[in-house]
Coordinates of C-alpha atoms in Angstrom, one line a residue:
Chain A
M13 CA -18.8 58.2 65.7
E14 CA -17.7 55.0 64.1
Q15 CA -19.8 53.5 61.3
A16 CA -20.7 49.9 61.1
S17 CA -18.2 47.8 59.2
P18 CA -20.0 46.0 56.4
P19 CA -19.2 42.5 55.3
V20 CA -16.5 42.8 52.7
G21 CA -15.2 40.4 50.2
L22 CA -17.7 37.6 50.7
P23 CA -19.6 35.9 47.9
A24 CA -22.8 37.8 46.9
E25 CA -25.3 35.5 48.5
T26 CA -23.6 35.5 51.8
V27 CA -23.4 39.3 51.8
V28 CA -27.2 39.5 51.2
S29 CA -28.1 37.2 54.0
E30 CA -25.6 38.9 56.3
Q31 CA -27.1 42.2 55.5
A32 CA -30.6 40.9 56.1
L33 CA -29.5 39.4 59.4
R34 CA -27.9 42.7 60.4
R35 CA -31.0 44.6 59.5
R36 CA -33.2 42.3 61.6
Y37 CA -30.7 42.7 64.5
V38 CA -30.9 46.5 64.2
V39 CA -34.7 46.5 64.1
R40 CA -34.9 44.2 67.1
K41 CA -32.4 46.3 69.0
L42 CA -34.2 49.5 68.2
L43 CA -37.5 48.1 69.4
R44 CA -35.9 47.3 72.7
S45 CA -34.5 50.8 73.2
P46 CA -36.7 52.9 75.4
T47 CA -35.3 56.2 74.1
F48 CA -36.1 55.3 70.5
L49 CA -39.6 54.0 71.4
V50 CA -40.6 57.1 73.4
G51 CA -39.3 59.3 70.6
L52 CA -41.2 57.3 68.0
A53 CA -44.4 57.5 70.0
I54 CA -44.2 61.3 70.2
L55 CA -43.4 61.5 66.5
L56 CA -46.3 59.3 65.6
F57 CA -48.7 61.3 67.8
W58 CA -47.8 64.5 66.0
I59 CA -47.9 62.9 62.6
F60 CA -51.4 61.7 63.4
M61 CA -52.4 65.2 64.6
A62 CA -50.9 66.8 61.5
L63 CA -53.1 64.6 59.3
F64 CA -56.3 64.3 61.4
S65 CA -56.4 67.0 64.1
T66 CA -59.5 68.7 62.5
Y67 CA -61.4 65.4 63.1
V68 CA -60.6 65.2 66.8
T69 CA -61.0 68.8 67.9
R70 CA -64.3 70.6 68.5
Y71 CA -63.4 73.9 66.8
G72 CA -61.5 74.7 63.6
P73 CA -58.1 76.2 64.0
F74 CA -59.3 79.3 62.2
A75 CA -62.7 79.7 63.7
I76 CA -62.8 83.1 65.5
D77 CA -65.2 84.0 68.3
P78 CA -65.1 87.8 69.0
Y79 CA -67.1 87.4 72.2
N80 CA -64.7 84.9 73.9
T81 CA -61.3 86.4 73.4
L82 CA -58.4 85.5 75.8
T83 CA -60.6 83.3 78.0
G84 CA -58.8 81.0 80.3
P85 CA -58.9 77.2 80.2
S86 CA -62.5 75.9 80.7
A87 CA -64.7 73.0 79.9
Q88 CA -65.6 74.5 76.5
H89 CA -62.0 75.5 75.7
W90 CA -59.6 73.1 77.5
F91 CA -56.6 75.3 76.6
G92 CA -58.5 78.6 76.6
T93 CA -58.8 81.0 73.6
D94 CA -56.5 83.4 72.0
D95 CA -56.9 87.1 71.2
S96 CA -59.2 86.4 68.3
G97 CA -61.3 83.9 70.4
R98 CA -59.8 80.9 68.5
D99 CA -59.6 77.7 70.4
V100 CA -56.0 77.2 71.6
L101 CA -56.3 73.4 71.8
S102 CA -57.5 73.1 68.2
R103 CA -54.7 75.5 67.0
T104 CA -52.0 73.7 69.0
L105 CA -52.9 70.3 67.5
A106 CA -53.3 71.7 64.0
G107 CA -49.9 73.4 64.4
A108 CA -48.2 70.1 63.9
R109 CA -49.0 70.2 60.2
P110 CA -46.9 73.2 58.9
V111 CA -43.8 72.0 60.8
L112 CA -44.2 68.4 59.6
E113 CA -44.6 69.7 56.0
V114 CA -41.5 71.8 56.2
A115 CA -39.0 69.8 58.3
P116 CA -39.1 66.3 56.6
L117 CA -39.1 67.7 53.1
A118 CA -36.3 70.0 53.8
T119 CA -34.3 67.2 55.5
L120 CA -34.9 64.9 52.5
L121 CA -33.7 67.5 50.0
A122 CA -30.6 68.3 52.1
L123 CA -29.9 64.5 52.3
L124 CA -30.2 64.1 48.6
A125 CA -28.0 67.2 47.8
G126 CA -25.5 66.5 50.6
T127 CA -25.1 62.8 49.7
T128 CA -24.5 63.7 46.0
I129 CA -21.9 66.4 46.9
G130 CA -20.3 64.2 49.6
L131 CA -20.0 61.2 47.3
T132 CA -18.6 63.2 44.4
A133 CA -16.1 65.1 46.6
G134 CA -15.0 62.0 48.5
Y135 CA -14.8 59.7 45.5
Y136 CA -13.0 62.0 43.0
R137 CA -10.9 63.9 45.5
G138 CA -8.5 66.4 44.0
I139 CA -9.9 69.7 42.5
V140 CA -13.5 68.6 42.7
D141 CA -13.2 68.0 46.4
E142 CA -11.4 71.2 47.0
V143 CA -14.0 73.3 45.1
L144 CA -17.0 71.6 46.7
M145 CA -15.6 71.8 50.2
R146 CA -14.6 75.5 49.9
A147 CA -18.2 76.3 48.9
V148 CA -19.4 74.3 51.9
D149 CA -17.0 76.4 54.1
V150 CA -18.6 79.7 52.9
L151 CA -22.1 78.4 53.7
L152 CA -20.9 77.4 57.1
A153 CA -19.3 80.8 57.8
I154 CA -22.6 82.3 58.9
P155 CA -24.8 81.0 61.7
V156 CA -27.8 79.1 60.2
V157 CA -30.5 81.3 61.6
I158 CA -28.9 84.4 60.3
A159 CA -28.4 83.0 56.8
G160 CA -32.0 81.9 56.9
I161 CA -33.2 85.4 57.8
V162 CA -31.2 87.0 55.0
I163 CA -32.3 84.6 52.3
V164 CA -36.0 84.5 53.3
S165 CA -36.1 88.3 53.5
G166 CA -34.8 88.3 50.0
L167 CA -37.0 85.6 48.5
G168 CA -40.1 86.2 50.5
A169 CA -41.7 83.8 53.0
S170 CA -43.6 81.0 51.4
L171 CA -43.7 77.3 52.2
A172 CA -41.5 76.4 49.2
V173 CA -38.9 79.1 50.0
I174 CA -38.6 78.0 53.6
I175 CA -38.2 74.3 52.7
L176 CA -35.6 75.3 50.1
V177 CA -33.7 77.6 52.5
I178 CA -33.5 75.0 55.2
A179 CA -32.5 72.4 52.7
I180 CA -29.7 74.6 51.3
L181 CA -28.4 75.5 54.8
F182 CA -28.4 71.8 55.9
T183 CA -26.6 70.5 52.8
P184 CA -23.0 71.5 53.9
P185 CA -23.1 69.5 57.2
V186 CA -24.6 66.5 55.4
S187 CA -22.1 66.6 52.6
R188 CA -19.3 66.7 55.2
T189 CA -20.5 63.7 57.0
V190 CA -21.0 61.7 53.8
R191 CA -17.6 62.8 52.5
S192 CA -15.8 61.5 55.5
A193 CA -17.8 58.2 55.3
V194 CA -16.8 57.9 51.7
L195 CA -13.2 58.6 52.4
A196 CA -13.1 55.7 54.8
E197 CA -14.7 53.4 52.2
R198 CA -13.0 54.3 48.9
E199 CA -9.7 52.5 49.6
R200 CA -11.4 49.2 50.5
E201 CA -10.9 46.1 48.4
Y202 CA -14.5 45.9 47.1
V203 CA -14.1 49.4 45.6
Q204 CA -10.8 48.6 44.0
A205 CA -12.3 45.4 42.7
A206 CA -15.1 47.3 41.1
R207 CA -12.6 49.7 39.6
L208 CA -10.6 46.9 38.1
R209 CA -13.7 45.4 36.6
G210 CA -14.0 48.7 34.7
E211 CA -17.2 49.9 36.4
S212 CA -18.0 53.6 35.8
G213 CA -17.5 56.1 38.6
L214 CA -21.2 56.7 38.8
F215 CA -21.9 53.0 39.3
I216 CA -19.2 52.6 42.0
M217 CA -20.5 55.6 43.9
A218 CA -24.2 54.6 43.7
A219 CA -24.1 50.8 43.8
E220 CA -20.9 50.1 45.8
I221 CA -20.0 52.9 48.1
L222 CA -23.4 54.4 48.9
P223 CA -25.0 51.2 50.4
N224 CA -22.1 50.9 52.8
C225 CA -22.3 54.5 53.9
L226 CA -26.0 54.3 54.7
P227 CA -25.8 54.0 58.5
P228 CA -24.1 57.4 59.0
I229 CA -26.4 58.9 56.4
I230 CA -29.5 57.7 58.2
V231 CA -28.1 59.0 61.6
E232 CA -27.3 62.3 60.0
G233 CA -30.8 62.5 58.5
S234 CA -32.5 61.9 61.8
V235 CA -30.3 64.4 63.6
R236 CA -31.0 67.0 60.8
L237 CA -34.8 66.3 61.1
G238 CA -34.6 67.6 64.7
Y239 CA -32.6 70.7 63.6
A240 CA -35.0 71.3 60.7
V241 CA -37.9 71.5 63.2
F242 CA -35.8 73.8 65.3
T243 CA -34.9 76.0 62.4
S244 CA -38.3 76.3 60.8
A245 CA -39.9 77.1 64.1
T246 CA -37.3 79.7 64.8
L247 CA -37.7 81.3 61.4
S248 CA -41.5 81.4 61.9
F249 CA -41.0 83.0 65.4
L250 CA -38.8 85.7 63.9
G251 CA -41.4 86.5 61.2
F252 CA -39.4 84.9 58.4
G253 CA -41.6 81.8 58.1
L254 CA -45.2 81.0 57.6
Q255 CA -47.6 84.0 57.8
P256 CA -50.8 84.5 59.8
P257 CA -53.3 83.0 60.3
S258 CA -51.3 79.7 60.1
P259 CA -51.5 77.8 63.4
D260 CA -47.7 77.2 63.1
W261 CA -46.3 77.1 66.6
G262 CA -43.4 79.5 66.2
L263 CA -45.7 82.0 64.5
T264 CA -48.4 81.6 67.2
I265 CA -45.9 82.1 70.0
S266 CA -44.5 85.3 68.5
Q267 CA -48.0 86.6 67.8
Q268 CA -49.4 85.8 71.2
S269 CA -46.4 86.6 73.4
Q270 CA -47.6 90.2 73.7
N271 CA -50.5 88.8 75.8
I272 CA -48.2 86.7 78.0
Q273 CA -49.0 88.7 81.1
V274 CA -52.8 88.3 80.8
A275 CA -53.2 85.0 78.9
W276 CA -50.2 82.6 79.5
W277 CA -52.2 79.8 77.9
T278 CA -52.0 81.3 74.5
V279 CA -48.3 80.7 74.4
I280 CA -47.5 77.9 76.8
F281 CA -49.4 75.1 74.9
P282 CA -47.8 75.7 71.5
A283 CA -44.4 76.0 73.3
V284 CA -44.8 72.7 75.1
A285 CA -46.1 71.1 71.8
L286 CA -43.0 72.3 69.9
A287 CA -40.7 71.2 72.8
T288 CA -42.2 67.6 72.7
L289 CA -41.8 67.4 68.9
V290 CA -38.1 68.4 68.9
V291 CA -37.3 66.2 71.8
G292 CA -39.2 63.3 70.2
A293 CA -37.3 63.7 66.9
N294 CA -34.0 63.8 68.8
L295 CA -34.8 60.8 70.9
V296 CA -35.4 58.8 67.7
A297 CA -32.1 60.2 66.3
D298 CA -30.2 59.3 69.5
G299 CA -31.7 55.7 69.4
L300 CA -30.7 55.3 65.8
R301 CA -27.2 56.6 66.5
R302 CA -26.6 54.3 69.4
T303 CA -27.9 51.3 67.4
L304 CA -26.4 52.0 64.0
S305 CA -23.0 53.1 65.2
E306 CA -22.1 49.9 67.0
Chain B
M14 CA 1.5 77.8 64.0
R15 CA 1.8 81.5 63.0
R16 CA 1.5 80.5 59.3
L17 CA -1.7 78.7 60.1
V18 CA -3.2 81.7 61.9
V19 CA -2.2 84.1 59.1
R20 CA -3.6 81.7 56.5
R21 CA -6.9 81.4 58.3
L22 CA -7.1 85.2 58.8
L23 CA -6.4 85.7 55.1
L24 CA -9.1 83.2 54.2
M25 CA -11.6 85.3 56.2
V26 CA -11.4 88.1 53.6
P27 CA -12.8 86.2 50.6
T28 CA -15.4 84.5 52.7
L29 CA -16.7 87.8 54.1
L30 CA -16.6 89.3 50.6
V31 CA -18.8 86.4 49.3
V32 CA -21.1 86.8 52.2
S33 CA -21.4 90.6 51.6
V34 CA -22.2 90.0 47.9
L35 CA -24.8 87.4 48.7
I36 CA -26.5 89.9 51.1
F37 CA -26.5 92.6 48.5
L38 CA -28.0 90.2 45.9
M39 CA -30.7 89.0 48.4
A40 CA -31.6 92.6 49.1
E41 CA -31.9 93.2 45.3
I42 CA -34.5 90.5 44.7
V43 CA -36.7 91.7 47.6
P44 CA -40.3 92.3 46.9
G45 CA -40.3 95.6 48.9
D46 CA -37.7 98.4 48.7
V47 CA -36.2 101.0 51.1
G48 CA -38.4 103.8 49.9
R49 CA -41.5 101.8 50.5
S50 CA -40.2 100.7 53.9
I51 CA -39.7 104.3 55.0
L52 CA -42.8 105.8 53.5
G53 CA -45.2 103.1 54.3
P54 CA -47.9 101.4 52.2
Y55 CA -49.9 104.6 51.5
A56 CA -47.3 106.6 49.7
S57 CA -47.7 107.0 46.0
P58 CA -45.3 105.2 43.7
E59 CA -43.9 108.6 42.6
Q60 CA -43.0 109.5 46.1
V61 CA -41.3 106.2 46.7
A62 CA -39.4 106.5 43.4
A63 CA -38.3 110.0 44.4
L64 CA -37.0 108.9 47.7
N65 CA -35.3 105.9 46.2
H66 CA -33.6 108.3 43.8
K67 CA -32.5 110.6 46.6
L68 CA -31.0 107.6 48.5
G69 CA -29.3 106.3 45.5
A70 CA -31.3 103.1 45.6
D71 CA -32.2 103.3 41.9
R72 CA -28.5 103.1 40.8
P73 CA -27.3 99.9 39.1
L74 CA -26.5 97.1 41.5
V75 CA -22.8 96.8 40.8
E76 CA -22.3 100.5 41.2
R77 CA -24.1 100.6 44.5
Y78 CA -22.2 97.5 45.8
V79 CA -18.8 98.9 44.8
R80 CA -19.6 102.3 46.4
W81 CA -20.8 100.6 49.6
L82 CA -17.8 98.3 49.7
G83 CA -15.4 101.2 49.3
G84 CA -17.1 103.0 52.2
F85 CA -17.2 99.9 54.4
V86 CA -13.6 99.1 54.0
T87 CA -12.5 102.6 54.8
G88 CA -14.6 102.7 57.9
D89 CA -17.4 104.8 56.4
W90 CA -20.4 102.5 56.9
G91 CA -22.9 105.2 55.9
E92 CA -26.2 106.2 57.4
S93 CA -29.3 104.0 57.9
P94 CA -32.1 105.7 56.1
I95 CA -34.6 103.9 58.3
L96 CA -33.1 104.5 61.7
Q97 CA -31.7 107.9 60.6
A98 CA -28.5 107.2 62.4
P99 CA -24.9 106.3 61.5
V100 CA -24.7 102.5 60.8
T101 CA -21.4 102.3 62.8
R102 CA -23.0 103.7 65.9
V103 CA -26.2 101.6 65.9
T104 CA -24.2 98.5 65.1
F105 CA -21.7 98.8 67.9
E106 CA -24.2 100.1 70.5
S107 CA -26.3 97.0 70.0
L108 CA -23.2 94.8 69.8
V109 CA -22.2 96.0 73.3
N110 CA -25.6 95.1 74.6
S111 CA -25.5 91.7 73.0
L112 CA -22.0 91.0 74.4
L113 CA -23.2 91.8 77.9
L114 CA -26.0 89.2 77.5
A115 CA -23.7 86.7 75.9
A116 CA -21.1 87.2 78.5
I117 CA -23.6 86.5 81.3
A118 CA -24.7 83.3 79.5
L119 CA -21.1 82.1 78.8
V120 CA -19.8 82.8 82.3
V121 CA -22.4 80.3 83.6
I122 CA -22.4 77.9 80.7
V123 CA -18.8 76.9 80.4
P124 CA -17.9 75.9 83.9
T125 CA -21.4 74.3 84.6
S126 CA -21.5 72.2 81.5
I127 CA -17.9 71.0 81.8
V128 CA -18.5 70.0 85.4
L129 CA -21.7 68.1 84.3
G130 CA -19.9 66.4 81.4
V131 CA -16.9 65.3 83.5
L132 CA -19.2 64.1 86.3
A133 CA -21.2 62.1 83.8
A134 CA -18.0 60.6 82.4
L135 CA -16.6 59.6 85.8
R136 CA -19.8 57.9 86.7
R137 CA -20.2 56.3 83.3
D138 CA -23.5 54.4 82.6
S139 CA -24.8 55.3 86.1
L140 CA -28.2 56.8 86.7
L141 CA -26.6 60.2 87.1
D142 CA -24.9 59.8 83.7
R143 CA -28.2 58.8 82.0
F144 CA -30.0 61.7 83.7
I145 CA -27.4 64.3 82.7
S146 CA -27.3 63.0 79.1
V147 CA -31.0 62.9 78.5
T148 CA -31.7 66.3 80.2
S149 CA -28.9 68.1 78.4
L150 CA -29.8 66.5 75.1
S151 CA -33.4 67.6 75.5
L152 CA -32.6 71.1 76.7
T153 CA -30.2 71.5 73.8
V154 CA -32.7 70.8 71.1
I155 CA -35.5 73.0 72.3
P156 CA -35.5 76.3 70.5
E157 CA -34.6 79.3 72.7
F158 CA -37.9 81.0 72.3
V159 CA -39.8 78.0 73.5
S160 CA -37.8 77.6 76.7
G161 CA -37.8 81.4 76.9
V162 CA -41.6 81.6 76.8
I163 CA -42.0 78.8 79.3
L164 CA -39.6 80.6 81.7
L165 CA -41.4 83.9 81.2
V166 CA -44.7 82.4 82.1
L167 CA -43.2 80.6 85.1
F168 CA -40.9 83.1 86.6
A169 CA -42.2 86.5 85.4
V170 CA -45.9 86.0 85.2
V171 CA -47.0 83.2 87.6
L172 CA -44.2 83.9 90.0
P173 CA -43.3 87.6 89.5
W174 CA -39.6 87.2 90.4
F175 CA -38.1 88.6 87.2
P176 CA -39.1 91.4 84.8
V177 CA -40.7 90.4 81.5
T178 CA -38.4 92.7 79.5
A179 CA -34.7 92.5 79.3
S180 CA -34.2 96.3 79.0
A181 CA -33.4 98.0 82.3
P182 CA -34.8 101.5 82.7
P183 CA -32.4 104.1 81.2
G184 CA -29.6 105.1 83.6
A185 CA -29.8 101.9 85.6
D186 CA -26.6 100.6 87.2
L187 CA -24.8 97.4 86.0
L188 CA -26.4 95.2 88.7
T189 CA -29.9 96.2 87.7
R190 CA -29.0 95.5 84.0
I191 CA -27.6 92.1 84.9
Y192 CA -30.8 91.3 86.9
H193 CA -32.9 92.1 83.8
L194 CA -30.7 89.8 81.7
I195 CA -30.8 86.7 83.9
L196 CA -34.0 85.3 82.5
P197 CA -33.0 85.9 78.8
A198 CA -29.6 84.3 79.4
V199 CA -31.1 81.0 80.6
P200 CA -32.5 79.8 77.2
L201 CA -29.1 80.5 75.7
M202 CA -27.5 78.5 78.4
F203 CA -29.9 75.6 77.8
V204 CA -29.0 75.3 74.2
E205 CA -25.3 75.6 74.6
M206 CA -24.9 73.6 77.7
G207 CA -25.9 70.3 76.2
Y208 CA -23.3 70.4 73.4
I209 CA -20.5 71.4 75.7
A210 CA -21.4 68.8 78.4
R211 CA -21.6 66.1 75.8
M212 CA -18.2 67.0 74.4
A213 CA -16.7 67.2 77.8
R214 CA -18.1 63.7 78.6
A215 CA -16.9 62.2 75.4
G216 CA -13.4 63.7 75.8
T217 CA -13.1 62.6 79.4
L218 CA -14.2 59.1 78.6
E219 CA -11.7 58.8 75.8
V220 CA -8.8 59.9 78.1
L221 CA -10.0 57.7 81.0
D222 CA -9.3 54.6 78.9
M223 CA -5.7 55.6 78.1
P224 CA -2.8 53.7 79.6
Y225 CA -1.3 56.7 81.2
V226 CA -4.4 57.3 83.3
R227 CA -4.4 53.7 84.4
T228 CA -0.7 54.2 85.4
A229 CA -1.6 57.2 87.4
V230 CA -4.3 55.3 89.2
L231 CA -2.1 52.3 89.8
K232 CA 0.6 54.6 91.1
G233 CA -1.8 55.3 93.9
L234 CA -2.5 58.9 93.2
P235 CA -5.8 60.2 94.7
Q236 CA -8.7 60.3 92.2
R237 CA -9.0 64.1 92.4
R238 CA -5.4 64.5 91.4
V239 CA -5.7 62.0 88.6
V240 CA -8.7 63.8 87.3
T241 CA -7.4 67.4 87.5
R242 CA -3.8 66.7 86.5
H243 CA -4.0 63.9 84.0
V244 CA -7.5 63.6 82.6
L245 CA -8.9 67.1 82.2
R246 CA -5.8 68.6 80.4
N247 CA -6.3 66.2 77.5
G248 CA -9.9 65.4 77.8
L249 CA -11.1 68.9 77.4
L250 CA -9.3 69.7 74.2
S251 CA -12.2 68.9 72.0
T252 CA -14.4 70.8 74.4
V253 CA -12.5 74.0 73.7
T254 CA -13.2 73.6 70.0
V255 CA -16.9 73.2 70.7
V256 CA -17.0 76.3 72.9
G257 CA -15.5 78.3 70.0
A258 CA -18.1 76.9 67.6
Q259 CA -20.9 77.5 70.0
V260 CA -20.3 81.2 69.8
G261 CA -22.0 81.0 66.4
W262 CA -25.0 79.3 67.8
L263 CA -25.1 81.8 70.6
V264 CA -25.4 84.6 68.1
G265 CA -28.3 82.8 66.4
G266 CA -29.9 82.4 69.8
L267 CA -29.4 86.1 70.5
V268 CA -31.6 87.0 67.5
V269 CA -34.4 85.0 69.0
V270 CA -34.0 85.9 72.7
E271 CA -33.6 89.6 72.0
K272 CA -36.9 89.6 70.1
L273 CA -38.7 87.6 72.8
F274 CA -37.4 89.8 75.6
N275 CA -37.4 93.0 73.6
Y276 CA -33.7 93.7 74.1
P277 CA -31.9 96.2 71.9
G278 CA -29.0 93.9 70.8
I279 CA -27.4 93.1 67.5
G280 CA -29.6 90.1 66.8
R281 CA -32.8 92.2 67.0
L282 CA -31.2 94.9 65.0
M283 CA -30.3 92.4 62.3
A284 CA -33.8 90.9 62.1
Q285 CA -35.3 94.3 62.0
A286 CA -32.9 95.4 59.2
A287 CA -33.8 92.2 57.2
T288 CA -37.5 92.9 57.6
L289 CA -37.2 96.5 56.6
H290 CA -34.7 95.9 53.8
D291 CA -32.1 98.2 55.4
V292 CA -29.2 96.8 53.4
K293 CA -26.4 98.9 55.1
V294 CA -27.4 97.8 58.6
L295 CA -28.0 94.2 57.5
E296 CA -24.5 94.1 55.9
A297 CA -22.8 95.7 58.9
T298 CA -24.5 93.4 61.5
V299 CA -24.1 90.2 59.5
L300 CA -20.5 90.9 58.6
V301 CA -19.6 91.8 62.2
V302 CA -21.2 88.7 63.5
A303 CA -19.7 86.5 60.9
A304 CA -16.2 87.9 61.6
I305 CA -16.7 87.4 65.4
Y306 CA -17.9 83.8 64.6
M307 CA -14.8 83.0 62.5
L308 CA -12.4 84.7 64.9
S309 CA -13.8 82.7 67.8
N310 CA -13.4 79.5 65.9
L311 CA -9.8 80.4 65.1
T312 CA -9.2 81.3 68.7
A313 CA -10.5 78.0 69.8
D314 CA -8.1 76.2 67.4
V315 CA -5.2 78.3 68.6
V316 CA -6.0 77.5 72.3
V317 CA -6.2 73.8 71.4
A318 CA -2.9 74.0 69.7
A319 CA -1.4 75.7 72.7
L320 CA -2.7 73.1 75.1
S321 CA -1.9 70.0 73.2
P322 CA 1.7 69.0 72.8
R323 CA 0.7 66.7 70.0
V324 CA -0.8 69.4 67.9
R325 CA 1.7 72.0 69.0
L326 CA 4.7 70.0 68.0
G327 CA 3.2 68.2 65.0
G328 CA 1.8 71.4 63.4

């Protein structure tokens, strides 16, 4: 994955206008990419549902109805009801909220931490780099889901813990990506010029190198977002995520899968919903990658 | 080469140590405890304390860790107070079950995904290429339990072709056991296949552009021969690395699939140990899995080195 080569060594005004041009070009190219647009539409649909699902559904996601448990799809309940008589359609749409609270926040935290670590390690090299990268290696030594289980079982499952755990587990890959982007930039003329001007390391990292490393960071962030949805759903499914009666999709599937032989509708709709969300997030990521890595 | 392997093997030791310390610490800050897990929510605090004392769970953290570590290193992994069985036995019994499931998945995944990836690369930018890329990308990102549940509904409930559980009745022959494992293996395949296919495609594309491939084509060699003799050897190097790394993902997937299909593998054992705060089993399962994960990464690197003259001679 090559990153875009930024305009280097031009006078300040030209650089600004070139960047603006390039940004306009990228946006126009994205809007012409069907993959990106389909992904974006799916994401927007679920974001809308996360915010307003209770206004468009007939029943609340927690409203139980002991007389109508496990009834199949019907005119009253389009997606049927679950083992507590709750409306599956309402719960499926409402299930977008917990995922979309966890995944973007966790991704953002991981991006912040990973960018900081990657910049520091890549810019200073030497012992700083060595120490930071060995720590990253340790975190990468266990599969993500397993590390997630171990940490959540220790700290207890709450929204904050899950966000934090996913953020911590996603920091190493982000910092690796940022580090390699920084390594490619740090020897360029504009960095040396800034160094000769006597700028501080902090200034060079934040104001000079970072803006030029943004494309790979954006791509990494969009890819991580898909993984964050994947991971948070998986943790929920395993019982190390949100707790009942949350309409969270992973949790719902694990709770209802015991009824799978008599009431397939209780699991299939949350499953399809989750599948569309991860695919949507990844289509957006794929579109961004194709456009930004040109 | 040998130095590299020895160095990597030696690096595993501190990594595993750090992991084991982290697990112990995590188990320390848990809200529940072993005594409570065994006796249930209705036992009095005194009973719980007494049982914890008997199990040694009330000793200081460092002492318990050192004691456990001493046992673990010398092969005495202790007894699980919750399963009431030796940790070694439960760990390796479930590991064998998981390996059978993983083997079924891998046997299908590796050849299929490489063929798909190479096909996509040879027909670059065609409809087939787009189709393979989009499908494999989508299947890769869908969590195993999601595709698993959809498969269960389709092929075990609506069309009763496969059993809903992965566990064959006791005493069943190997063929029956494999039959029970087909449906659980498919979600694992989906997730892994996309990565491997994508790597195979990228690797093949890179090699196709090389001058020596053009030479081979211009020499008039038949396409099949060019592909098998010239392209694949070099194009699949990166794929081998990915297959090694995918073993880690596979284990993560096992945790999920074994829960969904109720299969007594190491993933389910690990999740159960984490829920019930069974530290010894948790340590054993995570460390075994982490070791397998690191060894498979190392093996992949060694295979790459053996295949590639550049790496072999340069390193």
